[in-house]
Amino acid sequence: MTITPNTDPFALARLLSGLHLINGALVPAASGTSFDVINPATGAVIGTAAEGDARDVDAAVTAAAKAQKAWKAMPARERGKLVVECGRRLMDHVDELGRLIALETGKALRTESRIEASVLADAFVFFGGLASELKGESVPFNPSMLTVTVREPIGVVGAIIPWNVPLLLMALKVAPALVAGNAVVVKSAEEAPLTVLRVCQIMNEVLPAGLFNILSGFGPECGAPLVSHPKVGKVTFTGSVETGKIVSRMAADKLIPVTLELGGKSPMIIMGDADLEKAIAGATAGMRFTRQGQSCTASSRIYVHDSLHDEFVRRLKANVDAMKMGDPLDESTDIGTIISPDQFARVQHYVSEGKKHGTAHVCSQLPEDPSLKDGLFIQPVIFTDLPADAAPAREEIFGPVCCVFRFTDYEAVLAEANNSEYGLAATIWTRDLKTALDAAHRLEAGFVQVNQNLVVQPNLSYGGTKLSGLGKEATLESMLEHFTHKKTIIVNMG
Ligand code: NAI
Ligand code: MG
């Protein structure tokens, strides 16, 4: 059976309400309870999500463990073909998924949501194609012994995902886990449970029942029992540093491996010889203003050489001023909303802190449409003249707020860029190759770019150092390292 795309996100949200997907079927929570899913552009309830607890976790993990036995025994390329087929079907749903994710997260359809849906589909195609690369090695141990290593799946993988880029971040976990021969149970984010459920439903038309299950619910009640379930052999998490540490401690109790993609406060260094035009476009994209800055890689600390600083700030502000804030589902909208009242309050707190210590350049305009008056819209802010130790300059804000600093000395700015507890991404903008390479080597980050600011995508190793996380995602290497274990086999032929 093929599911027909439904491009009315309001109708789709109602259809998917109050359900988990366990063992191939859409089912309500064991508790019989659910919680509201809100459209952040209006504050209206658009549907509900099943409120999962340990009973739902156990049902999903049990189904996953059972399904994984046959999946593991299937030739790798056969698994890969099915995962590619999932990606192909998801491509037919890009518009549908884009609309639904725009509705539940407030991310603008044209600039963010539809793009995310297409990268999701691409990630499944990418990893499906890597199935035959699940190779081991032959080891020159002893001529009379055949010594090889093989890559075996771990079993059941538990994946906990956030709300900011739920489709892509889920795909970067689920696709490699499945291709490597594992079954997966995902715990979705409270704020964005519906679109990922739809993805799981579409994929369950292709995959054997039980291989890919998804639960909605709150962190301590549903996420924690997933991590601590005895049959879960690996946990992969994206979210806050605080929760990442909790997950890591629970995983340590079971001695299971864990991958963590956490926060960031990523620096962008613009040297005096940089192409200013490109740097301004790069800062606009890098700060993810179109996503209200709700990105772990947001270039939120921007260091600009004194000779370019004032012009940079003026032109960056003009760029953001020209962006239209409005209904996320409207094709003409560039910037949507913040995800939730909690995050809204958090961003506002940092903005008022920043105003005490520096200059706030407030950008763009709030929407005038009266139907959006209760929406979580916030004007982007560019701070200048902030002391380096002010909270908005040091802490992850996860909102449309960036801090621009003036510098003259290269060594000093490099030291300042590295003076952070985070180490996720960094960029350097210069026409001088020697400076570019020197900075690229010395910046403490997992993802460094010169003269550009691309987003995460399949085949580019992604992940941070320091508090930004443990382990990498998005590549063949990440599939091998994080979703398989290596077994050595020695055959004595003597
Ligand atoms: P969070 O880390 O609390 O939530 C992420 C996921 O973890 C959600 O699915 C949540 O239900 C789950 N979770 C929460 N507590 C848990 C527990 N005790 N056991 C197991 N799972 C648990 O992040 P939240 O509260 O949504 O956002 C707070 C801040 O975290 C943001 O302002 C931002 O700074 C950061 N963040 C970073 C993200 C990234 O992409 N690295 C994504 C989302 C948030
Ligand atoms: Mg939280």
Short mmCIF file of C-alpha atoms in Angstrom, two decimals, residues 22-487:
data_model
loop_
_atom_site.label_atom_id
_atom_site.label_comp_id
_atom_site.label_asym_id
_atom_site.label_seq_id
_atom_site.Cartn_x
_atom_site.Cartn_y
_atom_site.Cartn_z
CA ILE A 22 4.53 0.53 17.71
CA ASN A 23 5.10 -2.75 15.87
CA GLY A 24 3.77 -1.38 12.60
CA ALA A 25 0.51 0.01 14.02
CA LEU A 26 -0.69 3.44 15.14
CA VAL A 27 -1.79 2.97 18.75
CA PRO A 28 -2.79 5.22 21.67
CA ALA A 29 -0.68 5.45 24.82
CA ALA A 30 -1.04 2.67 27.41
CA SER A 31 -2.08 5.36 29.89
CA GLY A 32 -4.84 6.51 27.52
CA THR A 33 -3.65 10.10 27.94
CA SER A 34 -2.29 12.62 25.48
CA PHE A 35 -1.06 16.21 25.47
CA ASP A 36 -1.75 19.17 23.19
CA VAL A 37 0.30 20.07 20.14
CA ILE A 38 0.28 23.81 19.55
CA ASN A 39 0.69 25.93 16.42
CA PRO A 40 3.25 28.47 17.67
CA ALA A 41 2.11 31.01 15.04
CA THR A 42 -1.34 31.33 16.61
CA GLY A 43 -1.29 29.50 19.94
CA ALA A 44 -4.11 27.24 18.70
CA VAL A 45 -4.22 23.53 19.50
CA ILE A 46 -3.75 21.62 16.23
CA GLY A 47 -3.81 18.10 17.63
CA THR A 48 -2.59 15.90 20.44
CA ALA A 49 0.29 13.54 21.06
CA ALA A 50 0.14 10.23 22.90
CA GLU A 51 1.69 10.60 26.35
CA GLY A 52 4.09 7.70 26.50
CA ASP A 53 5.48 6.04 29.62
CA ALA A 54 7.52 2.97 30.54
CA ARG A 55 4.75 0.61 29.35
CA ASP A 56 4.81 2.03 25.83
CA VAL A 57 8.59 1.96 25.86
CA ASP A 58 8.54 -1.71 26.80
CA ALA A 59 6.02 -2.57 24.06
CA ALA A 60 8.07 -0.73 21.43
CA VAL A 61 11.43 -2.14 22.53
CA THR A 62 10.05 -5.69 22.72
CA ALA A 63 8.65 -5.39 19.19
CA ALA A 64 11.92 -3.91 17.98
CA ALA A 65 14.04 -6.67 19.52
CA LYS A 66 11.86 -9.32 17.87
CA ALA A 67 11.90 -7.66 14.43
CA GLN A 68 15.64 -7.06 14.55
CA LYS A 69 16.44 -10.81 14.45
CA ALA A 70 15.17 -11.30 10.89
CA TRP A 71 16.39 -7.86 9.78
CA LYS A 72 19.93 -8.62 10.91
CA ALA A 73 19.88 -11.91 8.97
CA MET A 74 18.88 -10.19 5.72
CA PRO A 75 21.71 -9.44 3.23
CA ALA A 76 22.92 -5.88 3.84
CA ARG A 77 22.09 -4.73 0.31
CA GLU A 78 18.50 -5.96 0.68
CA ARG A 79 18.17 -3.83 3.80
CA GLY A 80 19.75 -0.94 1.94
CA LYS A 81 17.27 -1.29 -0.93
CA LEU A 82 14.33 -1.05 1.47
CA VAL A 83 15.81 2.02 3.14
CA VAL A 84 16.36 3.64 -0.29
CA GLU A 85 12.73 2.85 -1.08
CA CYS A 86 11.74 4.65 2.15
CA GLY A 87 13.70 7.69 0.94
CA ARG A 88 12.02 7.53 -2.47
CA ARG A 89 8.55 7.47 -0.92
CA LEU A 90 9.44 10.28 1.46
CA MET A 91 10.39 12.38 -1.56
CA ASP A 92 6.79 12.10 -2.76
CA HIS A 93 5.76 13.55 0.61
CA VAL A 94 8.17 16.51 0.75
CA ASP A 95 5.46 19.13 0.40
CA GLU A 96 3.15 17.38 2.85
CA LEU A 97 5.89 16.91 5.45
CA GLY A 98 7.12 20.47 4.92
CA ARG A 99 3.65 21.85 5.62
CA LEU A 100 3.11 19.76 8.72
CA ILE A 101 6.50 20.61 10.21
CA ALA A 102 5.86 24.31 9.47
CA LEU A 103 2.53 24.05 11.29
CA GLU A 104 3.84 22.34 14.40
CA THR A 105 7.20 24.11 14.76
CA GLY A 106 6.55 27.55 13.24
CA LYS A 107 9.46 27.25 10.82
CA ALA A 108 8.76 29.01 7.54
CA LEU A 109 7.72 26.61 4.78
CA ARG A 110 9.73 28.10 1.89
CA THR A 111 12.97 28.95 3.68
CA GLU A 112 13.14 26.05 6.16
CA SER A 113 10.48 23.39 6.42
CA ARG A 114 10.21 22.13 2.86
CA ILE A 115 13.99 22.07 2.59
CA GLU A 116 14.27 20.01 5.75
CA ALA A 117 11.74 17.50 4.40
CA SER A 118 13.75 17.02 1.24
CA VAL A 119 17.03 16.57 3.14
CA LEU A 120 15.28 13.94 5.26
CA ALA A 121 14.37 11.94 2.16
CA ASP A 122 17.90 12.35 0.80
CA ALA A 123 19.43 11.03 4.02
CA PHE A 124 17.58 7.72 3.66
CA VAL A 125 18.67 7.39 0.04
CA PHE A 126 22.26 8.22 1.00
CA PHE A 127 22.51 5.69 3.84
CA GLY A 128 20.58 3.01 1.94
CA GLY A 129 23.26 3.21 -0.73
CA LEU A 130 26.01 2.60 1.80
CA ALA A 131 24.73 -0.84 2.83
CA SER A 132 27.42 -2.77 0.98
CA GLU A 133 30.11 -0.75 2.76
CA LEU A 134 29.44 -2.55 6.07
CA LYS A 135 32.74 -4.31 5.60
CA GLY A 136 35.25 -5.74 8.00
CA GLU A 137 38.96 -6.33 7.53
CA SER A 138 41.27 -9.23 6.94
CA VAL A 139 44.08 -9.25 9.48
CA PRO A 140 47.64 -10.49 8.67
CA PHE A 141 47.86 -12.33 11.96
CA ASN A 142 49.20 -15.76 11.07
CA PRO A 143 49.46 -17.37 7.60
CA SER A 144 47.83 -20.58 8.86
CA MET A 145 44.88 -18.73 10.33
CA LEU A 146 42.20 -16.80 8.51
CA THR A 147 41.63 -13.72 10.67
CA VAL A 148 38.85 -11.31 9.83
CA THR A 149 36.72 -8.69 11.50
CA VAL A 150 33.01 -8.31 10.80
CA ARG A 151 30.63 -5.46 11.60
CA GLU A 152 27.58 -6.61 13.55
CA PRO A 153 24.52 -4.56 14.45
CA ILE A 154 24.07 -3.62 18.08
CA GLY A 155 20.41 -4.67 18.34
CA VAL A 156 17.85 -2.10 19.47
CA VAL A 157 18.86 1.56 19.21
CA GLY A 158 17.05 4.19 21.29
CA ALA A 159 17.00 7.64 19.68
CA ILE A 160 15.94 10.83 21.46
CA ILE A 161 15.44 13.83 19.24
CA PRO A 162 14.75 17.57 19.66
CA TRP A 163 12.20 19.89 18.04
CA ASN A 164 14.37 22.30 16.06
CA VAL A 165 15.21 20.10 13.06
CA PRO A 166 13.38 16.92 14.02
CA LEU A 167 13.16 15.38 10.55
CA LEU A 168 16.80 15.72 9.58
CA LEU A 169 18.14 14.91 13.04
CA MET A 170 15.94 11.81 13.21
CA ALA A 171 17.03 10.68 9.75
CA LEU A 172 20.72 10.98 10.65
CA LYS A 173 20.09 8.47 13.45
CA VAL A 174 17.41 6.16 12.05
CA ALA A 175 18.82 5.70 8.53
CA PRO A 176 22.32 4.45 9.50
CA ALA A 177 20.95 2.43 12.43
CA LEU A 178 18.52 0.55 10.18
CA VAL A 179 20.97 0.01 7.32
CA ALA A 180 23.50 -1.42 9.78
CA GLY A 181 20.91 -4.04 10.82
CA ASN A 182 19.47 -2.53 13.99
CA ALA A 183 15.86 -1.84 14.98
CA VAL A 184 15.03 1.62 16.31
CA VAL A 185 12.74 3.20 18.88
CA VAL A 186 12.55 6.98 18.63
CA LYS A 187 11.27 9.28 21.40
CA SER A 188 10.10 12.45 19.68
CA ALA A 189 10.29 15.95 21.15
CA GLU A 190 7.20 17.15 23.04
CA GLU A 191 6.89 20.22 20.81
CA ALA A 192 7.15 18.41 17.46
CA PRO A 193 5.68 14.90 17.64
CA LEU A 194 3.46 14.77 14.56
CA THR A 195 5.62 15.10 11.45
CA VAL A 196 8.12 12.51 12.64
CA LEU A 197 5.19 10.17 13.34
CA ARG A 198 4.04 10.67 9.75
CA VAL A 199 7.54 9.81 8.50
CA CYS A 200 7.46 6.63 10.57
CA GLN A 201 4.02 5.76 9.19
CA ILE A 202 5.21 6.20 5.58
CA MET A 203 8.32 4.10 6.25
CA ASN A 204 6.31 1.37 7.94
CA GLU A 205 4.59 0.72 4.62
CA VAL A 206 7.99 -0.41 3.35
CA LEU A 207 9.76 -1.86 6.39
CA PRO A 208 8.84 -5.02 8.33
CA ALA A 209 6.71 -4.25 11.39
CA GLY A 210 8.59 -3.46 14.59
CA LEU A 211 11.83 -2.22 13.01
CA PHE A 212 11.06 1.46 13.32
CA ASN A 213 8.84 2.55 16.22
CA ILE A 214 8.14 6.02 17.48
CA LEU A 215 6.85 7.21 20.83
CA SER A 216 5.81 10.67 21.95
CA GLY A 217 5.97 11.82 25.54
CA PHE A 218 7.92 13.79 28.09
CA GLY A 219 11.61 13.39 28.81
CA PRO A 220 11.64 11.90 32.30
CA GLU A 221 8.50 9.75 31.77
CA CYS A 222 9.19 8.42 28.26
CA GLY A 223 12.77 9.31 27.28
CA ALA A 224 14.40 8.05 30.47
CA PRO A 225 12.78 4.56 30.42
CA LEU A 226 13.90 4.21 26.80
CA VAL A 227 17.52 4.89 27.74
CA SER A 228 17.40 2.55 30.72
CA HIS A 229 15.43 -0.28 29.09
CA PRO A 230 17.55 -3.47 29.40
CA LYS A 231 17.08 -4.40 25.73
CA VAL A 232 18.27 -1.03 24.37
CA GLY A 233 21.94 -1.47 23.45
CA LYS A 234 22.78 2.01 22.20
CA VAL A 235 21.42 5.50 22.68
CA THR A 236 21.77 8.40 20.32
CA PHE A 237 20.64 11.81 21.55
CA THR A 238 20.39 15.36 20.22
CA GLY A 239 19.36 18.18 22.54
CA SER A 240 20.61 20.25 25.45
CA VAL A 241 23.88 19.74 27.31
CA GLU A 242 21.95 19.33 30.55
CA THR A 243 19.77 16.49 29.25
CA GLY A 244 22.71 15.00 27.36
CA LYS A 245 24.54 14.55 30.66
CA ILE A 246 21.48 12.88 32.24
CA VAL A 247 21.19 10.49 29.28
CA SER A 248 24.89 9.78 29.42
CA ARG A 249 24.73 8.92 33.14
CA MET A 250 21.82 6.53 32.58
CA ALA A 251 23.70 4.90 29.71
CA ALA A 252 26.77 4.54 31.94
CA ASP A 253 24.73 2.50 34.41
CA LYS A 254 24.15 -0.05 31.67
CA LEU A 255 27.58 0.44 30.07
CA ILE A 256 26.08 1.04 26.67
CA PRO A 257 27.53 3.39 24.05
CA VAL A 258 25.97 6.79 23.59
CA THR A 259 26.26 9.46 20.88
CA LEU A 260 25.51 13.03 21.92
CA GLU A 261 24.90 16.03 19.69
CA LEU A 262 24.57 19.00 22.04
CA GLY A 263 24.73 22.76 22.01
CA GLY A 264 26.99 25.35 20.50
CA LYS A 265 28.09 28.97 20.51
CA SER A 266 29.82 28.94 17.18
CA PRO A 267 32.31 31.65 16.20
CA MET A 268 32.57 33.33 12.82
CA ILE A 269 35.79 35.29 12.20
CA ILE A 270 35.77 37.92 9.45
CA MET A 271 39.29 39.09 8.63
CA GLY A 272 40.04 42.55 7.22
CA ASP A 273 40.67 41.14 3.72
CA ALA A 274 37.41 39.14 3.57
CA ASP A 275 34.83 39.46 0.80
CA LEU A 276 32.36 41.48 2.85
CA GLU A 277 29.40 40.75 0.59
CA LYS A 278 29.87 36.99 0.99
CA ALA A 279 30.53 37.31 4.71
CA ILE A 280 27.27 39.19 5.25
CA ALA A 281 25.31 36.58 3.30
CA GLY A 282 27.18 33.91 5.28
CA ALA A 283 26.31 35.51 8.60
CA THR A 284 22.65 35.80 7.63
CA ALA A 285 22.53 32.14 6.66
CA GLY A 286 24.86 31.01 9.46
CA MET A 287 22.79 32.66 12.17
CA ARG A 288 19.76 30.78 10.76
CA PHE A 289 17.61 33.89 11.05
CA THR A 290 15.04 32.08 8.89
CA ARG A 291 14.76 29.52 11.72
CA GLN A 292 14.67 32.21 14.40
CA GLY A 293 18.23 31.18 15.27
CA GLN A 294 17.05 27.86 16.70
CA SER A 295 20.08 25.96 15.55
CA CYS A 296 22.91 24.32 17.46
CA THR A 297 25.41 25.49 14.81
CA ALA A 298 24.16 29.10 14.69
CA SER A 299 27.08 31.52 14.14
CA SER A 300 26.11 33.46 17.22
CA ARG A 301 29.54 34.97 18.02
CA ILE A 302 30.70 37.06 15.08
CA TYR A 303 34.18 38.62 15.26
CA VAL A 304 34.68 41.33 12.61
CA HIS A 305 37.94 43.14 11.86
CA ASP A 306 37.81 46.78 12.98
CA SER A 307 38.13 48.00 9.37
CA LEU A 308 34.87 46.24 8.37
CA HIS A 309 32.92 46.17 11.63
CA ASP A 310 30.59 49.15 11.23
CA GLU A 311 29.74 48.47 7.60
CA PHE A 312 29.20 44.79 8.42
CA VAL A 313 26.73 45.56 11.20
CA ARG A 314 24.84 48.09 9.07
CA ARG A 315 24.54 45.73 6.11
CA LEU A 316 23.73 42.64 8.19
CA LYS A 317 20.93 44.58 9.84
CA ALA A 318 19.67 45.75 6.42
CA ASN A 319 19.64 42.11 5.27
CA VAL A 320 17.62 40.92 8.23
CA ASP A 321 15.34 43.98 8.04
CA ALA A 322 14.46 42.92 4.49
CA MET A 323 13.27 39.50 5.72
CA LYS A 324 9.55 39.08 6.18
CA MET A 325 8.26 37.61 9.42
CA GLY A 326 4.84 36.00 9.18
CA ASP A 327 2.65 32.93 8.86
CA PRO A 328 5.03 29.97 8.50
CA LEU A 329 2.71 28.39 5.91
CA ASP A 330 2.74 31.48 3.69
CA GLU A 331 5.18 31.07 0.77
CA SER A 332 6.27 34.70 1.05
CA THR A 333 7.37 34.34 4.69
CA ASP A 334 11.10 34.29 5.40
CA ILE A 335 11.04 34.06 9.21
CA GLY A 336 8.54 32.09 11.32
CA THR A 337 8.21 31.73 15.07
CA ILE A 338 9.96 30.52 18.19
CA ILE A 339 8.88 26.98 19.11
CA SER A 340 7.29 27.37 22.55
CA PRO A 341 6.45 29.88 25.30
CA ASP A 342 9.37 28.54 27.39
CA GLN A 343 11.88 29.13 24.62
CA PHE A 344 10.29 32.51 23.91
CA ALA A 345 10.80 33.57 27.52
CA ARG A 346 14.37 32.30 27.44
CA VAL A 347 15.22 34.34 24.34
CA GLN A 348 13.57 37.44 25.78
CA HIS A 349 15.60 37.02 28.94
CA TYR A 350 18.86 37.04 26.96
CA VAL A 351 17.73 40.05 24.93
CA SER A 352 17.01 42.08 28.05
CA GLU A 353 20.32 40.94 29.62
CA GLY A 354 22.16 42.04 26.49
CA LYS A 355 20.45 45.44 26.48
CA LYS A 356 21.89 46.11 29.94
CA HIS A 357 25.47 45.68 28.73
CA GLY A 358 25.58 46.48 25.01
CA THR A 359 23.80 48.01 22.03
CA ALA A 360 20.81 46.16 20.56
CA HIS A 361 20.12 46.54 16.82
CA VAL A 362 16.57 45.24 16.54
CA CYS A 363 15.69 43.92 13.07
CA SER A 364 12.71 43.15 10.82
CA GLN A 365 9.09 43.75 11.78
CA LEU A 366 6.55 41.74 13.75
CA PRO A 367 3.68 40.55 11.55
CA GLU A 368 0.64 42.82 11.44
CA ASP A 369 -1.91 40.10 10.65
CA PRO A 370 -4.32 40.05 13.64
CA SER A 371 -4.72 36.27 13.38
CA LEU A 372 -1.02 36.00 14.37
CA LYS A 373 -1.24 38.30 17.37
CA ASP A 374 -0.73 35.41 19.84
CA GLY A 375 2.09 33.90 17.80
CA LEU A 376 5.59 33.44 19.23
CA PHE A 377 7.20 35.98 16.90
CA ILE A 378 10.27 37.80 18.08
CA GLN A 379 12.38 40.43 16.36
CA PRO A 380 15.95 39.33 15.62
CA VAL A 381 18.63 41.23 17.53
CA ILE A 382 22.22 42.00 16.60
CA PHE A 383 24.22 43.02 19.67
CA THR A 384 27.35 45.14 19.47
CA ASP A 385 29.69 46.45 22.19
CA LEU A 386 28.88 43.57 24.55
CA PRO A 387 31.62 42.55 27.00
CA ALA A 388 32.96 39.11 26.09
CA ASP A 389 31.83 37.69 29.41
CA ALA A 390 28.18 38.86 29.20
CA ALA A 391 25.74 35.93 29.35
CA PRO A 392 24.35 36.47 25.81
CA ALA A 393 27.91 36.36 24.50
CA ARG A 394 28.80 33.12 26.26
CA GLU A 395 25.67 30.99 26.63
CA GLU A 396 23.62 29.24 23.97
CA ILE A 397 20.51 31.36 23.37
CA PHE A 398 18.83 29.24 20.69
CA GLY A 399 17.08 32.30 19.33
CA PRO A 400 17.60 35.01 16.68
CA VAL A 401 20.26 36.84 18.67
CA CYS A 402 23.88 37.27 17.59
CA CYS A 403 26.74 39.16 19.19
CA VAL A 404 29.17 41.04 16.96
CA PHE A 405 32.63 41.90 18.34
CA ARG A 406 35.32 44.17 16.93
CA PHE A 407 38.91 42.91 16.68
CA THR A 408 42.27 43.97 15.31
CA ASP A 409 44.68 41.19 16.35
CA TYR A 410 44.48 37.73 14.73
CA GLU A 411 46.04 35.77 17.61
CA ALA A 412 43.78 37.49 20.13
CA VAL A 413 40.62 36.79 18.13
CA LEU A 414 41.55 33.15 17.65
CA ALA A 415 42.06 32.78 21.39
CA GLU A 416 38.72 34.48 22.05
CA ALA A 417 36.91 32.29 19.49
CA ASN A 418 38.28 29.22 21.28
CA ASN A 419 37.43 30.61 24.71
CA SER A 420 34.12 28.74 24.93
CA GLU A 421 32.90 25.60 26.62
CA TYR A 422 31.42 24.60 23.25
CA GLY A 423 33.15 23.38 20.11
CA LEU A 424 30.57 22.57 17.46
CA ALA A 425 31.14 24.70 14.35
CA ALA A 426 33.28 27.66 13.27
CA THR A 427 33.91 29.71 10.15
CA ILE A 428 36.77 31.94 8.98
CA TRP A 429 36.41 34.51 6.21
CA THR A 430 39.58 35.66 4.45
CA ARG A 431 41.16 35.83 0.99
CA ASP A 432 44.49 34.68 2.41
CA LEU A 433 44.96 30.92 2.12
CA LYS A 434 47.63 30.76 4.81
CA THR A 435 45.40 32.46 7.39
CA ALA A 436 42.44 30.30 6.34
CA LEU A 437 44.35 27.07 6.82
CA ASP A 438 46.00 28.20 10.03
CA ALA A 439 42.64 29.12 11.56
CA ALA A 440 40.95 25.99 10.24
CA HIS A 441 43.54 23.87 12.05
CA ARG A 442 43.50 25.88 15.27
CA LEU A 443 39.77 26.53 15.74
CA GLU A 444 38.40 24.11 18.36
CA ALA A 445 35.33 22.79 16.59
CA GLY A 446 34.07 19.68 14.83
CA PHE A 447 32.94 21.48 11.67
CA VAL A 448 35.05 24.33 10.27
CA GLN A 449 34.30 26.17 7.03
CA VAL A 450 36.25 28.81 5.12
CA ASN A 451 34.33 31.52 3.26
CA GLN A 452 31.01 29.71 3.49
CA ASN A 453 28.42 28.60 6.01
CA LEU A 454 26.67 25.47 4.78
CA VAL A 455 24.29 23.45 6.93
CA VAL A 456 24.74 19.86 8.01
CA GLN A 457 24.12 17.31 5.31
CA PRO A 458 24.69 13.64 4.54
CA ASN A 459 28.31 12.69 3.79
CA LEU A 460 29.81 15.57 5.82
CA SER A 461 30.98 14.36 9.21
CA TYR A 462 29.15 16.32 11.85
CA GLY A 463 29.55 16.60 15.61
CA GLY A 464 31.29 18.62 18.24
CA THR A 465 34.16 18.71 20.70
CA LYS A 466 34.09 19.92 24.34
CA LEU A 467 30.52 20.29 25.66
CA SER A 468 29.09 20.15 22.14
CA GLY A 469 28.99 16.39 22.19
CA LEU A 470 30.45 12.96 21.74
CA GLY A 471 30.73 11.20 18.40
CA LYS A 472 29.96 12.13 14.81
CA GLU A 473 26.94 11.72 12.58
CA ALA A 474 25.97 11.79 8.91
CA THR A 475 28.65 9.61 7.29
CA LEU A 476 29.63 6.03 6.49
CA GLU A 477 32.14 6.24 9.32
CA SER A 478 29.40 7.27 11.74
CA MET A 479 27.29 4.27 10.69
CA LEU A 480 30.20 1.92 11.30
CA GLU A 481 31.43 3.51 14.52
CA HIS A 482 28.11 4.20 16.19
CA PHE A 483 25.68 1.55 15.01
CA THR A 484 27.79 -1.59 14.77
CA HIS A 485 30.35 -3.37 16.86
CA LYS A 486 33.40 -5.08 15.50
CA LYS A 487 33.83 -8.81 16.01
#
